[in-house]
CSV table of C-alpha atoms and ligand atoms in Angstrom, one decimal:
chain,number,residue,atom,x,y,z
A,1,MET,CA,0.0,0.1,0.0
A,2,SER,CA,1.2,3.3,-0.8
A,3,LYS,CA,2.8,5.6,2.0
A,4,THR,CA,2.8,8.9,0.0
A,5,CYS,CA,1.4,12.1,1.9
A,6,TYR,CA,-2.2,12.6,1.1
A,7,TYR,CA,-1.5,16.2,0.3
A,8,GLU,CA,1.1,15.2,-2.0
A,9,VAL,CA,-1.2,12.7,-3.7
A,10,LEU,CA,-3.9,15.4,-4.5
A,11,GLY,CA,-1.0,18.0,-5.2
A,12,VAL,CA,-2.4,21.0,-2.1
A,13,GLU,CA,-1.1,22.5,0.0
A,14,ARG,CA,-1.8,21.4,3.6
A,15,SER,CA,-3.7,24.5,3.9
A,16,ALA,CA,-5.9,23.6,1.1
A,17,ASP,CA,-9.5,24.3,1.4
A,18,GLY,CA,-12.8,22.3,0.5
A,19,LYS,CA,-13.1,23.4,-3.2
A,20,THR,CA,-9.2,23.4,-3.8
A,21,LEU,CA,-9.7,19.8,-2.6
A,22,LYS,CA,-12.3,18.7,-4.4
A,23,SER,CA,-11.1,20.5,-7.6
A,24,ALA,CA,-7.6,18.5,-7.5
A,25,PHE,CA,-9.5,15.3,-6.3
A,26,ARG,CA,-11.5,15.7,-9.9
A,27,LYS,CA,-8.7,16.6,-12.2
A,28,LYS,CA,-6.5,13.8,-10.6
A,29,ALA,CA,-9.5,11.0,-10.7
A,30,MET,CA,-10.3,12.0,-14.0
A,31,GLN,CA,-6.9,11.3,-15.3
A,32,TYR,CA,-6.5,8.0,-13.7
A,33,HIS,CA,-10.3,7.1,-13.5
A,34,PRO,CA,-10.0,2.9,-14.9
A,35,ASP,CA,-12.5,3.8,-17.4
A,36,ARG,CA,-10.2,5.8,-19.3
A,37,ASN,CA,-7.2,3.6,-18.5
A,38,PRO,CA,-8.6,0.0,-19.0
A,39,ASP,CA,-6.1,-2.7,-18.4
A,40,ASP,CA,-3.6,-0.1,-16.9
A,41,PRO,CA,-2.9,-1.5,-13.4
A,42,GLU,CA,-0.5,1.9,-12.7
A,43,SER,CA,-3.0,4.2,-13.1
A,44,GLU,CA,-5.7,1.8,-11.7
A,45,ALA,CA,-3.3,2.3,-7.8
A,46,ARG,CA,-3.1,6.1,-8.8
A,47,PHE,CA,-6.8,6.2,-8.8
A,48,LYS,CA,-6.8,4.3,-5.9
A,49,ASP,CA,-4.7,6.7,-4.0
A,50,VAL,CA,-6.2,9.6,-5.0
A,51,THR,CA,-9.5,8.3,-4.0
A,52,ALA,CA,-8.5,7.3,-0.6
A,53,ALA,CA,-6.5,11.2,0.0
A,54,TYR,CA,-10.0,12.6,-0.6
A,55,GLU,CA,-11.7,10.5,1.0
A,56,VAL,CA,-9.9,11.1,4.1
A,57,LEU,CA,-9.1,15.1,3.6
A,58,SER,CA,-12.7,15.8,2.8
A,59,ASP,CA,-14.0,14.8,5.8
A,60,ALA,CA,-13.2,16.9,8.5
A,61,ASP,CA,-12.9,14.9,11.2
A,62,LYS,CA,-10.4,12.5,9.4
A,63,ARG,CA,-8.5,15.4,8.2
A,64,ALA,CA,-7.9,16.3,11.7
A,65,ALA,CA,-6.9,12.8,12.8
A,66,TYR,CA,-4.4,12.4,9.8
A,67,ASP,CA,-3.0,16.1,10.4
A,68,ARG,CA,-2.2,14.6,14.1
A,69,PHE,CA,-1.0,11.3,13.7
A,70,GLY,CA,-0.3,10.8,9.6
A,71,HIS,CA,-1.6,7.1,7.9
A,72,ALA,CA,-1.1,5.7,11.5
A,73,ALA,CA,-4.4,7.3,12.2
A,74,PHE,CA,-6.5,4.9,9.9
A,75,GLU,CA,-4.2,1.5,10.4
A,76,ASN,CA,-5.6,-1.6,12.3
A,77,GLY,CA,-9.3,-1.3,10.7
A,78,GLY,CA,-9.7,2.3,10.9
A,79,MET,CA,-11.9,4.3,8.6
A,80,GLY,CA,-9.6,5.1,5.6
A,81,GLY,CA,-10.2,1.9,3.8
A,82,GLY,CA,-12.3,3.1,0.7
A,83,ALA,CA,-9.8,1.9,-1.8
A,84,ARG,CA,-8.0,-0.9,0.0
A,85,GLY,CA,-8.7,-4.8,0.5
A,86,GLY,CA,-8.9,-5.6,-3.1
A,87,ALA,CA,-12.0,-3.6,-3.3
A,88,ARG,CA,-13.1,-2.1,-6.8
A,89,PRO,CA,-12.8,1.0,-7.9
A,90,GLU,CA,-16.5,1.3,-8.1
A,91,ASP,CA,-16.8,0.8,-3.9
A,92,ALA,CA,-14.5,3.6,-3.5
A,93,PHE,CA,-16.6,5.7,-6.3
A,94,ALA,CA,-19.8,4.7,-4.9
A,95,ASP,CA,-18.5,6.4,-1.2
A,96,VAL,CA,-16.8,9.3,-2.0
A,97,PHE,CA,-17.4,10.9,-5.6
A,98,GLY,CA,-20.8,11.8,-4.8
A,99,ASP,CA,-21.5,15.1,-5.9
A,100,VAL,CA,-18.2,15.9,-7.4
A,101,PHE,CA,-18.6,13.5,-10.6
A,102,SER,CA,-22.4,13.3,-10.0
A,103,GLU,CA,-23.3,15.3,-13.5
A,104,PHE,CA,-20.2,13.8,-15.5
A,105,PHE,CA,-21.3,10.4,-14.3
A,106,GLY,CA,-24.9,10.6,-14.2
A,107,ALA,CA,-26.2,7.6,-15.4
A,108,ARG,CA,-24.6,5.3,-13.3
A,109,ARG,CA,-24.6,7.5,-9.9
A,110,GLY,CA,-28.6,7.2,-11.0
A,111,GLY,CA,-28.7,3.9,-11.6
A,112,GLY,CA,-27.7,3.4,-7.9
A,113,GLY,CA,-24.4,3.0,-8.3
A,114,ARG,CA,-22.2,0.2,-8.3
A,115,ALA,CA,-22.9,-1.9,-11.6
A,116,GLY,CA,-26.1,-4.0,-11.3
A,117,VAL,CA,-27.2,-2.4,-7.6
A,118,SER,CA,-30.9,-1.6,-8.1
A,119,ARG,CA,-33.1,0.1,-5.2
A,120,GLY,CA,-36.3,-2.1,-4.4
A,121,ASP,CA,-40.0,-1.1,-5.5
A,122,ASP,CA,-41.9,1.3,-4.0
A,123,LEU,CA,-45.4,0.2,-2.9
A,124,ARG,CA,-48.8,1.7,-2.6
A,125,TYR,CA,-51.4,1.0,0.4
A,126,ASP,CA,-54.4,1.9,0.4
A,127,TYR,CA,-56.1,3.1,3.7
A,128,GLU,CA,-59.7,4.1,4.3
A,129,ILE,CA,-60.1,6.0,7.8
A,130,THR,CA,-63.2,7.8,9.1
A,131,LEU,CA,-63.7,11.5,9.9
A,132,GLU,CA,-63.3,10.4,13.7
A,133,GLU,CA,-60.1,8.5,13.3
A,134,ALA,CA,-58.8,11.5,11.0
A,135,TYR,CA,-59.9,14.0,13.9
A,136,ALA,CA,-58.0,12.0,16.6
A,137,GLY,CA,-55.0,10.2,15.0
A,138,LYS,CA,-54.6,6.6,14.7
A,139,GLN,CA,-52.2,3.5,15.3
A,140,VAL,CA,-52.8,1.1,12.9
A,141,GLU,CA,-51.2,-2.6,12.2
A,142,LEU,CA,-51.0,-3.0,8.4
A,143,SER,CA,-50.1,-6.3,6.5
A,144,ILE,CA,-47.9,-5.3,3.6
A,145,PRO,CA,-47.5,-7.8,0.7
A,146,THR,CA,-43.8,-7.9,0.3
A,147,THR,CA,-41.4,-10.3,-1.3
A,148,LYS,CA,-39.0,-12.7,0.7
A,149,GLY,CA,-35.9,-14.7,-0.6
A,150,CYS,CA,-37.1,-18.0,-2.2
A,151,ASP,CA,-36.9,-21.0,0.3
A,152,ASP,CA,-36.6,-24.1,-2.3
A,153,CYS,CA,-33.5,-22.2,-4.0
A,154,GLY,CA,-32.0,-20.3,-1.5
A,155,ALA,CA,-32.7,-17.0,-3.7
A,156,SER,CA,-30.9,-17.6,-6.0
A,157,GLY,CA,-33.7,-18.8,-8.9
A,158,ALA,CA,-31.8,-21.4,-10.2
A,159,ALA,CA,-33.7,-25.0,-9.7
A,160,PRO,CA,-32.7,-26.8,-6.7
A,161,GLY,CA,-29.7,-29.2,-7.8
A,162,SER,CA,-28.4,-26.5,-10.7
A,163,SER,CA,-26.8,-23.1,-10.0
A,164,PRO,CA,-26.8,-20.0,-12.0
A,165,GLU,CA,-23.8,-19.3,-14.4
A,166,THR,CA,-21.7,-16.3,-14.8
A,167,CYS,CA,-23.1,-13.8,-17.5
A,168,SER,CA,-21.5,-14.6,-20.9
A,169,MET,CA,-22.1,-11.1,-22.3
A,170,CYS,CA,-20.8,-9.0,-19.2
A,171,GLY,CA,-18.8,-11.7,-17.7
A,172,GLY,CA,-20.1,-11.3,-14.4
A,173,ALA,CA,-19.7,-7.8,-13.9
A,174,GLY,CA,-23.4,-6.8,-14.9
A,175,ARG,CA,-22.2,-4.0,-17.0
A,176,VAL,CA,-20.9,-3.3,-20.6
A,177,ARG,CA,-18.6,-0.6,-21.4
A,178,ALA,CA,-19.1,1.1,-24.7
A,179,GLN,CA,-17.4,3.9,-26.3
A,180,GLN,CA,-19.7,7.2,-26.8
A,181,GLY,CA,-17.9,9.9,-28.7
A,182,PHE,CA,-15.2,11.0,-26.2
A,183,PHE,CA,-16.3,9.1,-23.4
A,184,THR,CA,-16.1,5.2,-22.5
A,185,MET,CA,-20.2,4.7,-21.0
A,186,GLU,CA,-20.9,2.0,-18.8
A,187,ARG,CA,-24.6,0.4,-19.6
A,188,THR,CA,-26.5,-2.2,-17.8
A,189,CYS,CA,-25.9,-5.9,-19.5
A,190,SER,CA,-28.9,-6.9,-21.6
A,191,ARG,CA,-28.7,-10.4,-21.2
A,192,CYS,CA,-28.5,-10.4,-17.7
A,193,GLN,CA,-29.8,-7.4,-16.8
A,194,GLY,CA,-27.7,-6.2,-14.4
A,195,LYS,CA,-27.2,-9.0,-12.4
A,196,GLY,CA,-23.9,-10.4,-13.9
A,197,GLN,CA,-25.5,-14.2,-13.9
A,198,THR,CA,-28.1,-16.3,-15.9
A,199,ILE,CA,-30.0,-18.8,-15.0
A,200,SER,CA,-30.5,-21.8,-17.7
A,201,LYS,CA,-33.2,-24.0,-15.2
A,202,PRO,CA,-35.3,-21.4,-13.5
A,203,CYS,CA,-36.7,-22.6,-9.9
A,204,LYS,CA,-39.9,-23.1,-10.5
A,205,THR,CA,-41.5,-21.7,-6.9
A,206,CYS,CA,-40.0,-18.9,-8.0
A,207,SER,CA,-40.0,-18.7,-11.6
A,208,GLY,CA,-36.4,-18.0,-11.5
A,209,ARG,CA,-37.1,-14.6,-9.7
A,210,GLY,CA,-35.3,-15.9,-6.2
A,211,ARG,CA,-38.2,-14.1,-4.6
A,212,VAL,CA,-41.7,-15.1,-3.4
A,213,ARG,CA,-44.5,-13.3,-2.4
A,214,ALA,CA,-44.8,-13.1,1.2
A,215,GLU,CA,-46.6,-10.5,3.8
A,216,ARG,CA,-45.1,-8.4,7.0
A,217,THR,CA,-47.0,-6.6,9.2
A,218,LEU,CA,-46.5,-2.7,9.8
A,219,SER,CA,-47.6,-0.5,12.7
A,220,VAL,CA,-48.2,3.0,11.4
A,221,ASN,CA,-49.1,6.1,13.0
A,222,ILE,CA,-51.6,7.8,11.0
A,223,PRO,CA,-51.4,11.8,12.4
A,224,ALA,CA,-54.1,13.7,13.8
A,225,GLY,CA,-55.6,16.1,11.0
A,226,ILE,CA,-55.2,14.4,8.1
A,227,GLU,CA,-56.8,14.9,5.3
A,228,ASP,CA,-58.4,12.6,2.5
A,229,GLY,CA,-56.0,12.2,-0.6
A,230,GLN,CA,-52.7,13.2,1.4
A,231,LYS,CA,-50.0,10.3,1.6
A,232,ILE,CA,-47.6,9.2,4.1
A,233,ARG,CA,-44.1,7.7,3.0
A,234,LEU,CA,-42.3,5.4,4.8
A,235,SER,CA,-38.7,5.4,3.6
A,236,GLY,CA,-37.0,2.0,3.0
A,237,GLU,CA,-40.3,-0.1,3.9
A,238,GLY,CA,-41.2,-1.0,0.2
A,239,ASP,CA,-39.6,-4.0,-1.4
A,240,PRO,CA,-36.4,-4.8,-1.0
A,241,SER,CA,-33.9,-4.4,-3.5
A,242,ILE,CA,-33.5,-7.7,-5.1
A,243,ASN,CA,-29.3,-7.4,-5.1
A,244,GLY,CA,-28.2,-5.7,-2.4
A,245,GLY,CA,-29.3,-2.3,-3.3
A,246,PRO,CA,-31.5,-0.3,-0.9
A,247,ALA,CA,-35.2,-0.8,-0.3
A,248,GLY,CA,-37.8,1.0,-2.0
A,249,ASP,CA,-40.7,3.4,-0.4
A,250,LEU,CA,-43.9,2.4,1.2
A,251,TYR,CA,-47.0,5.2,0.4
A,252,ILE,CA,-49.7,4.9,2.4
A,253,PHE,CA,-52.7,6.6,0.7
A,254,VAL,CA,-55.3,7.7,3.2
A,255,SER,CA,-58.7,8.2,2.3
A,256,VAL,CA,-61.3,9.8,4.9
A,257,LYS,CA,-64.6,8.3,4.4
A,258,GLU,CA,-67.8,10.9,4.1
A,259,HIS,CA,-69.3,11.5,7.2
A,260,ASP,CA,-73.3,11.6,7.8
A,261,LEU,CA,-73.2,15.0,9.9
A,262,PHE,CA,-69.8,17.1,9.0
A,263,GLU,CA,-68.8,18.1,5.9
A,264,ARG,CA,-65.0,19.2,6.0
A,265,ASP,CA,-63.2,22.2,4.8
A,266,GLY,CA,-59.2,21.8,5.6
A,267,PRO,CA,-59.5,22.4,9.4
A,268,HIS,CA,-63.4,23.4,9.7
A,269,LEU,CA,-66.3,21.3,9.7
A,270,PHE,CA,-69.5,22.6,8.3
A,271,ALA,CA,-72.9,20.6,9.4
A,272,ARG,CA,-76.6,21.4,8.8
A,273,ALA,CA,-79.3,21.2,11.7
A,274,PRO,CA,-83.0,21.0,11.2
A,275,VAL,CA,-84.8,23.2,13.4
A,276,PRO,CA,-88.6,22.9,13.9
A,277,MET,CA,-90.7,26.3,12.4
A,278,CYS,CA,-91.8,27.0,15.8
A,279,LYS,CA,-88.3,26.8,17.8
A,280,ALA,CA,-86.8,28.8,14.6
A,281,ALA,CA,-89.6,31.3,15.6
A,282,LEU,CA,-89.5,31.5,19.1
A,283,GLY,CA,-85.6,30.9,19.8
A,284,GLY,CA,-84.7,27.6,21.9
A,285,GLU,CA,-81.8,25.1,22.4
A,286,ILE,CA,-80.4,22.1,19.9
A,287,GLU,CA,-78.2,19.5,20.7
A,288,MET,CA,-75.3,19.0,18.6
A,289,PRO,CA,-72.4,16.4,18.5
A,290,THR,CA,-68.9,16.9,17.8
A,291,ILE,CA,-66.3,15.7,16.3
A,292,ASP,CA,-64.6,14.8,19.6
A,293,GLY,CA,-67.5,12.6,20.2
A,294,GLY,CA,-69.0,14.9,22.7
A,295,MET,CA,-72.8,17.1,22.9
A,296,THR,CA,-72.8,20.4,22.9
A,297,ARG,CA,-76.4,22.8,23.2
A,298,ILE,CA,-76.6,25.5,20.7
A,299,THR,CA,-78.7,28.6,21.7
A,300,VAL,CA,-81.3,29.4,18.4
A,301,PRO,CA,-81.8,32.8,18.6
A,302,GLU,CA,-85.7,33.9,18.1
A,303,GLY,CA,-86.8,34.5,14.4
A,304,SER,CA,-84.0,32.6,13.2
A,305,ALA,CA,-84.0,32.0,9.7
A,306,THR,CA,-82.4,29.3,7.5
A,307,GLY,CA,-79.3,29.5,6.7
A,308,LYS,CA,-78.2,31.2,9.8
A,309,ARG,CA,-75.0,30.1,10.7
A,310,MET,CA,-73.6,29.9,14.1
A,311,ARG,CA,-69.9,29.3,15.1
A,312,LEU,CA,-68.6,26.5,18.0
A,313,LYS,CA,-64.9,27.5,18.1
A,314,GLY,CA,-62.3,25.0,18.2
A,315,LYS,CA,-64.6,22.2,17.6
A,316,GLY,CA,-63.1,21.7,14.1
A,317,MET,CA,-60.3,19.7,13.0
A,318,PRO,CA,-56.6,19.7,14.0
A,319,HIS,CA,-54.0,21.1,11.5
A,320,LEU,CA,-51.4,18.4,10.6
A,321,GLN,CA,-48.6,20.5,11.0
A,322,SER,CA,-49.4,23.2,13.2
A,323,GLY,CA,-51.8,21.2,15.6
A,324,GLN,CA,-54.2,24.2,15.6
A,325,VAL,CA,-57.7,23.4,15.8
A,326,GLY,CA,-60.5,24.9,13.2
A,327,ASP,CA,-63.8,25.6,14.1
A,328,MET,CA,-67.5,23.9,13.6
A,329,TYR,CA,-70.1,25.7,11.8
A,330,ILE,CA,-73.6,25.0,11.6
A,331,GLU,CA,-75.8,26.1,9.3
A,332,ILE,CA,-79.5,25.7,10.1
A,333,PHE,CA,-82.3,24.8,8.2
A,334,VAL,CA,-86.1,25.7,9.3
A,335,GLU,CA,-88.3,22.7,8.6
A,336,THR,CA,-91.7,22.9,8.2
A,337,PRO,CA,-94.1,20.8,9.8
A,338,ARG,CA,-95.5,17.9,7.9
A,339,ASN,CA,-98.9,15.7,9.0
A,340,LEU,CA,-100.6,17.8,10.3
A,341,SER,CA,-103.8,16.9,12.8
A,342,SER,CA,-106.8,18.6,12.3
A,343,ARG,CA,-106.2,20.6,15.5
A,344,GLN,CA,-102.7,21.7,14.4
A,345,LYS,CA,-104.0,22.7,11.6
A,346,GLU,CA,-107.0,24.6,13.0
A,347,LEU,CA,-104.3,26.1,15.6
A,348,LEU,CA,-102.0,27.6,12.7
A,349,ARG,CA,-104.8,28.7,10.7
A,350,GLU,CA,-106.0,30.9,14.1
A,351,PHE,CA,-101.8,31.9,14.2
A,352,SER,CA,-101.8,32.9,10.5
A,353,ASP,CA,-105.2,35.4,10.8
A,354,GLU,CA,-103.1,36.9,13.3
A,355,CYS,CA,-99.9,37.7,11.2
A,356,ASN,CA,-99.3,40.8,9.4
A,357,ASP,CA,-96.6,42.8,8.0
A,358,GLN,CA,-94.2,42.9,11.4
A,359,THR,CA,-94.2,39.2,11.7
A,360,ASN,CA,-93.3,38.6,8.0
A,361,PRO,CA,-91.8,41.7,7.0
A,362,GLU,CA,-90.1,40.0,3.7
A,363,HIS,CA,-93.3,38.7,2.7
A,364,GLU,CA,-95.2,42.0,2.7
A,365,SER,CA,-92.3,43.6,1.2
A,366,PHE,CA,-92.0,41.1,-1.6
A,367,LEU,CA,-96.4,41.6,-2.3
A,368,GLY,CA,-95.3,45.5,-2.3
A,369,LYS,CA,-92.4,44.6,-5.2
A,370,VAL,CA,-95.0,42.6,-7.4
A,371,LYS,CA,-97.4,45.5,-7.1
A,372,ARG,CA,-95.2,47.9,-8.4
A,373,PHE,CA,-94.0,45.4,-11.2
A,374,PHE,CA,-97.8,44.8,-12.5
A,375,GLU,CA,-98.4,48.7,-11.8
A,376,GLY,CA,-95.3,49.8,-13.9
A,377,ALA,CA,-96.0,47.4,-17.0
A,378,GLY,CA,-99.3,49.0,-17.0
B,1,LIG,ZN1,-24.7,-9.9,-18.1
B,2,LIG,ZN1,-36.8,-20.3,-5.9
């Protein structure tokens, strides 16, 4: 292993700042990158040195340790082993190159790093809750469909007694190189889809995929205030990768059932309450349930008309982020009595005879308008 001073490897001063380090690293790494120097052990060794040097110097803690103790800081299984121990350049590449090369080797980074490694699939799970549950929040146990390694073939995908063969097209690398203009680009091998192996006798249980369907339970907190159509993302709870990459994400799509009494608009709740004609005229109280499971009494003022709105402060839904609680609005509508007995009709007729422009001002004013309309027309 090379013991050249890391600062010399990158050709920078000991006082170099992060930007200088990055640009020096970028220059050297491009120069010695194995893609540009195929089958050149010298370049490969230099590339590893450059990568190891940058991995240490670009990390403030590692750099401080190196400044104090030199290479000894990372011996005995320490932290600086990115490019050592027979690791392929890609191993170091995935760890430290990050944004330095991302624009240049975008395809490779975007594809998830090393050859053939892919991210697991995202999963969608639909879950319906009631408005009361959206109000209070809910802890739910979900049974999530997933996949697991096939027991019959030891997850290899090859029928018992056989085994996968190294792909003849890419030699097991999972990727093939192709010249594209000035640059050598890598592509996923089309024969093995990047797995590096092919299967001639697929396992019958898993059809050669190496994985079978399974279920697992997951405890999920649905937060108070969630709205219809919102989704909860559980990072890394999706399908596992088939080849050692990161797992996908799980998205829980929440829908909120319609409620018999309440209609929701963001944090506010709306309800329509019927009030018998006599109570609307005389004034009184009605009972109204609230979303928290309680019951509240509302005063209906004397002479209330249909469409009158009353507000119950703080009886709406909690806001998902702030936790602030909205209001509840109650709109009343006056219910005209039906199925009257002859006694009731008699009382109403008697009452009607007593009515005048004081008791029904709108009706009287309407009649006045009608009268003027015909007079104007004639
Ligand atoms: Zn292949
Ligand atoms: Zn199998």
